[in-house]
XYZ file of C-alpha atoms in Angstrom:
382
model
C 144.052 57.654 52.707
C 141.602 56.178 55.277
C 143.296 53.424 57.345
C 140.974 51.007 59.195
C 142.409 49.073 62.017
C 140.517 45.676 62.965
C 141.044 43.261 65.702
C 138.994 40.349 67.103
C 136.812 41.397 70.137
C 137.348 45.238 69.552
C 135.404 47.761 67.291
C 136.838 48.917 64.145
C 138.978 52.191 64.201
C 139.448 54.651 61.280
C 142.113 57.242 61.005
C 143.100 59.508 58.227
C 146.783 59.393 56.861
C 148.374 61.689 54.379
C 151.273 60.264 52.434
C 153.825 62.377 50.414
C 156.241 60.991 47.902
C 159.585 60.518 49.423
C 158.424 60.918 52.964
C 157.522 58.087 55.541
C 155.639 59.900 58.315
C 154.710 57.997 61.562
C 151.145 56.888 62.243
C 149.233 58.614 64.834
C 148.640 56.564 68.067
C 145.355 54.465 67.724
C 143.240 53.101 70.630
C 140.737 50.364 70.063
C 137.666 50.147 72.162
C 136.396 46.712 73.362
C 133.380 45.679 71.247
C 130.299 45.223 73.187
C 129.048 41.839 73.829
C 126.225 40.829 71.486
C 124.090 37.526 71.876
C 122.402 36.257 68.700
C 119.377 34.015 69.046
C 117.715 32.438 66.014
C 114.155 31.585 66.803
C 112.263 29.314 64.296
C 109.057 27.111 64.278
C 109.407 23.215 64.309
C 109.399 21.745 60.935
C 105.841 20.479 61.379
C 104.426 23.931 62.295
C 106.439 25.602 59.688
C 104.995 23.027 56.814
C 101.431 23.979 58.115
C 101.895 27.614 57.461
C 103.470 26.873 54.116
C 100.699 24.780 53.004
C 98.196 27.388 54.018
C 100.002 29.743 51.843
C 100.181 27.457 48.834
C 96.567 26.817 49.132
C 96.010 30.517 48.248
C 98.138 30.191 44.901
C 95.800 30.345 41.929
C 96.426 30.884 38.189
C 94.832 34.133 37.175
C 93.307 34.071 40.613
C 90.986 31.109 39.530
C 92.808 27.839 38.778
C 94.563 26.094 41.747
C 97.937 25.851 41.719
C 98.847 24.216 44.989
C 101.436 21.800 44.026
C 104.429 24.324 43.543
C 106.413 25.700 46.341
C 108.705 28.952 45.648
C 110.814 28.121 48.906
C 113.924 25.939 47.819
C 114.203 24.877 51.626
C 110.455 24.234 52.216
C 109.791 22.185 55.237
C 108.873 18.574 54.390
C 105.071 17.492 54.607
C 103.686 14.976 56.823
C 101.408 12.232 55.367
C 98.485 13.914 56.727
C 99.567 17.314 55.085
C 99.891 15.525 51.709
C 96.460 14.216 52.010
C 95.140 17.594 53.173
C 96.733 19.125 49.966
C 95.277 16.402 47.834
C 91.755 16.647 49.351
C 91.903 20.277 49.113
C 92.551 20.083 45.322
C 89.758 17.594 44.805
C 86.869 19.586 46.477
C 87.954 22.953 44.969
C 84.906 24.433 42.825
C 87.283 25.012 39.905
C 88.339 21.231 39.702
C 84.770 20.050 40.070
C 83.601 22.479 37.228
C 86.468 21.446 35.298
C 85.390 17.831 35.226
C 81.842 18.793 34.558
C 83.204 20.810 31.478
C 85.209 17.963 30.441
C 82.276 15.485 30.712
C 79.951 17.927 28.577
C 82.547 18.010 25.732
C 82.725 14.233 25.812
C 79.141 14.052 25.490
C 78.921 16.464 22.646
C 81.710 14.807 20.744
C 80.424 11.297 21.490
C 83.625 9.796 20.174
C 84.670 7.707 23.147
C 82.817 5.845 25.838
C 79.639 5.499 23.611
C 78.332 2.747 25.849
C 77.456 5.450 28.400
C 74.746 6.785 25.911
C 73.435 10.282 25.702
C 70.870 12.512 27.899
C 71.423 13.098 31.595
C 72.108 9.417 32.380
C 75.048 9.424 29.914
C 76.278 12.794 31.156
C 76.124 11.692 34.818
C 78.073 8.427 33.931
C 80.774 10.567 32.086
C 81.058 13.054 34.943
C 81.409 10.255 37.536
C 84.192 8.407 35.435
C 85.945 11.738 34.994
C 85.812 12.755 38.700
C 86.635 9.347 39.785
C 89.774 9.422 37.660
C 90.767 12.765 39.200
C 90.351 11.236 42.650
C 92.162 8.109 41.703
C 95.198 9.926 40.278
C 95.373 12.552 43.094
C 95.035 10.059 46.096
C 96.450 6.872 44.789
C 98.479 7.991 41.953
C 100.350 10.708 43.962
C 99.419 11.140 47.717
C 99.308 7.494 48.867
C 102.634 6.545 47.102
C 104.288 9.844 48.176
C 103.467 8.999 51.770
C 104.734 5.554 51.643
C 108.035 6.574 49.861
C 108.379 9.669 51.779
C 108.661 12.130 48.741
C 107.386 15.567 48.564
C 104.677 15.954 45.929
C 105.356 19.582 45.090
C 107.483 21.156 42.316
C 110.256 23.234 43.776
C 110.550 26.362 41.607
C 114.104 27.308 40.643
C 113.837 30.724 39.042
C 117.456 31.426 38.991
C 120.316 30.756 36.628
C 120.492 30.534 32.550
C 117.403 29.489 30.671
C 119.396 26.040 29.729
C 119.882 25.362 33.491
C 116.564 26.052 34.277
C 115.218 24.028 31.183
C 117.320 20.896 32.230
C 116.216 21.342 35.940
C 112.532 21.420 35.025
C 113.041 18.292 32.665
C 115.224 16.419 35.205
C 112.723 16.929 38.071
C 110.160 14.704 35.836
C 112.554 11.758 36.894
C 113.488 12.731 40.391
C 111.619 14.025 43.515
C 112.649 15.682 46.551
C 112.525 13.161 49.557
C 111.215 14.107 53.049
C 114.796 13.985 54.010
C 115.609 16.937 51.761
C 117.616 14.900 49.208
C 116.773 14.286 45.576
C 115.604 10.640 44.739
C 114.336 8.594 41.819
C 110.636 9.639 41.513
C 109.289 6.208 42.685
C 106.092 7.428 43.835
C 104.666 9.240 40.674
C 105.977 6.301 38.400
C 104.616 3.476 40.572
C 101.508 5.523 41.744
C 100.759 6.592 37.969
C 100.815 3.184 36.924
C 98.629 1.766 39.749
C 96.214 4.625 39.016
C 95.994 3.727 35.284
C 95.350 0.068 35.949
C 92.573 0.909 38.169
C 90.872 3.062 35.761
C 91.657 0.868 32.566
C 88.390 -1.102 33.050
C 86.468 2.042 32.468
C 87.978 2.977 29.148
C 88.671 1.133 25.937
C 92.453 0.481 26.019
C 94.981 -2.137 24.893
C 94.543 -5.294 26.398
C 98.435 -5.831 26.488
C 99.466 -4.934 29.897
C 103.126 -4.489 29.144
C 102.604 -2.085 26.379
C 99.751 -0.277 28.292
C 102.242 0.248 31.213
C 104.922 1.407 28.714
C 102.635 3.973 27.233
C 101.616 5.081 30.747
C 105.234 5.445 31.780
C 105.724 7.915 28.726
C 102.655 9.769 29.236
C 103.594 10.272 32.899
C 106.900 11.545 32.228
C 105.687 13.802 29.319
C 102.926 15.334 31.559
C 105.358 15.890 34.421
C 108.061 17.439 32.316
C 105.536 19.755 30.555
C 103.904 20.724 33.755
C 107.273 21.534 35.384
C 108.306 23.545 32.269
C 105.081 25.586 32.689
C 105.735 26.087 36.312
C 109.224 27.283 35.645
C 108.742 29.699 32.852
C 104.974 30.680 32.614
C 102.848 29.859 35.763
C 105.059 31.849 38.172
C 103.898 35.025 36.488
C 100.156 34.063 36.263
C 100.017 32.828 39.985
C 98.475 35.015 42.574
C 99.814 35.051 46.236
C 103.415 34.413 45.228
C 105.854 35.048 48.085
C 107.264 38.711 47.268
C 110.873 37.340 48.016
C 110.660 35.342 44.698
C 110.049 38.404 42.508
C 113.324 40.133 43.759
C 115.672 39.641 40.823
C 119.109 38.134 41.321
C 121.957 40.411 40.554
C 123.758 39.719 37.405
C 127.633 40.623 36.908
C 127.873 41.450 33.257
C 130.376 40.422 30.536
C 132.998 43.142 30.277
C 132.304 44.782 33.651
C 135.791 46.385 34.721
C 137.538 45.199 37.889
C 140.106 47.556 39.460
C 142.942 45.778 41.220
C 146.445 46.081 42.603
C 148.889 43.298 43.305
C 149.733 42.149 46.885
C 153.315 40.866 46.062
C 156.345 42.765 45.300
C 156.938 42.057 41.500
C 160.246 43.698 41.356
C 161.971 40.407 42.058
C 160.135 38.686 39.211
C 162.396 36.817 36.867
C 162.149 36.275 33.036
C 159.248 34.146 32.098
C 158.337 33.192 35.528
C 154.745 31.679 36.149
C 153.347 31.448 39.625
C 150.103 32.190 41.497
C 149.499 35.769 42.309
C 147.091 37.460 44.648
C 145.433 40.923 43.870
C 142.927 42.805 45.887
C 140.104 44.964 44.655
C 140.951 48.902 44.796
C 137.082 49.561 44.051
C 133.800 48.103 44.869
C 132.283 45.864 42.006
C 128.462 46.498 41.461
C 126.001 44.127 39.771
C 122.396 45.323 39.127
C 122.812 48.533 41.377
C 124.143 46.661 44.566
C 127.553 45.975 45.698
C 128.670 42.441 44.567
C 132.268 42.522 45.981
C 133.797 45.082 48.290
C 136.987 46.827 47.889
C 139.793 44.680 49.507
C 138.331 41.418 48.272
C 140.939 39.019 46.948
C 141.556 37.855 43.399
C 143.759 35.058 42.537
C 145.092 33.656 39.278
C 148.198 32.398 37.452
C 150.445 35.003 35.655
C 153.492 34.716 33.531
C 156.127 37.438 33.896
C 158.366 38.410 30.984
C 160.879 40.780 32.886
C 163.074 43.305 31.267
C 166.037 44.563 33.258
C 168.469 47.603 33.295
C 172.198 47.321 33.151
C 172.361 47.622 36.926
C 170.069 44.574 37.306
C 166.836 46.462 38.297
C 163.532 45.656 36.709
C 162.452 48.244 34.415
C 159.253 46.666 33.107
C 157.229 43.609 33.329
C 155.144 42.201 30.657
C 152.229 40.137 32.074
C 149.765 37.477 30.527
C 147.313 36.032 32.547
C 145.746 32.511 33.108
C 142.821 31.356 35.242
C 142.310 34.639 37.071
C 139.128 34.732 38.787
C 137.247 36.743 41.888
C 135.298 34.749 44.235
C 132.062 36.187 45.387
C 130.455 34.026 47.817
C 130.621 30.379 46.460
C 130.727 31.822 42.837
C 133.938 32.135 41.074
C 133.942 35.073 38.478
C 136.542 34.485 35.523
C 138.353 37.458 34.485
C 140.144 38.395 31.253
C 142.609 41.145 30.254
C 140.726 43.210 27.733
C 137.023 44.632 27.692
C 136.366 42.533 24.459
C 136.520 38.809 24.253
C 138.731 38.679 21.190
C 141.418 40.857 22.809
C 145.013 40.020 23.285
C 146.161 38.322 26.537
C 148.862 40.859 27.616
C 147.995 42.970 30.649
C 148.194 46.627 30.794
C 149.172 47.995 34.098
C 151.092 50.777 35.864
C 153.573 50.714 38.906
C 152.460 51.981 42.397
C 155.595 54.071 43.087
C 158.200 52.837 45.417
C 156.290 49.522 46.251
C 156.890 47.091 43.745
C 153.195 46.412 43.046
C 151.158 47.093 40.117
C 147.705 48.357 39.498
C 145.490 47.192 36.590
C 142.064 46.866 35.339
C 140.651 43.454 34.406
C 137.161 42.662 32.972
C 134.562 39.889 33.794
C 134.697 37.236 31.211
C 131.136 36.239 31.089
C 127.553 36.874 32.547
C 127.336 35.565 35.817
C 124.160 35.375 37.963
C 125.178 35.933 41.624
C 123.497 33.406 44.021
C 122.894 36.188 46.537
C 122.950 39.937 46.533
C 125.365 41.536 48.974
């Protein structure tokens, strides 16, 4: 065996120990060395300067390298934007050639179809009016419908990409963020800015188009359109646009390790189970005897604790000694970081709950193998 001795303020010391059945040899003398003093200094930019760098990086993000995709951040802890930075991002979007060309193409399609805004007429004059109205609508929606209200309510205009977890959790996150926005204080809040800003923008633009004259119904329709637009945009950002966007930070592409259902976990008990009584249920602590790997990386190292509730059914000999112990487990889990990994007794979900084990000689402890009960995406590789 390799024995590691650890003490606060000293470097770890390892020594090799040989153990033979029936013998109890003394340990060789061990001398610990004082650990060298190490100072750790974290240097980071002020939030304002960090936000400047992040905005510059976001202004390079384009779908297929062409269409602007500035309003998404792949950093879950992105620095909050100042009001000036929010306006900068909005103006950078409006003067982008692709946005102007998109409005020009839309005006051309409206001119060709001639099904709406017929009062503008045809020819270059009609096309110019349509283009002017479309571009004015883009300016109003960006600057008044979003940027101005987001500055007033101190809310972030960007979509915060999740990218981890199950499909269901990511789907619900994308839909849910159509109702809430991240505030400049880092907390999620009702999305006042987009709801009120979108309503204001639509009221400003309503005289330019043929719409219902009933303000209440118009506002209700606008709210539904705003929600559906944000929800669909967020779903596209979460599941599709990430793979079509250029200049995405490389850290986003790194897959999170997944601990798969049925992964074996080798353990041994800490307590002496020879004192177990018939049908006794109590908390039991195990430790890992081998590293647990997920996706080619070590998710949990040997020696990590596993806790749970076990029920003993002990069979005693005539002399009163425990000959065997039948175990059934309840709520056994391995904790990796902040994630609890549920374990079961068999490799198959439909297996029986009786635990197979063997005694560690002359110790009263047992060794056994449990199995991960479901797929778990780990928050952080180790």
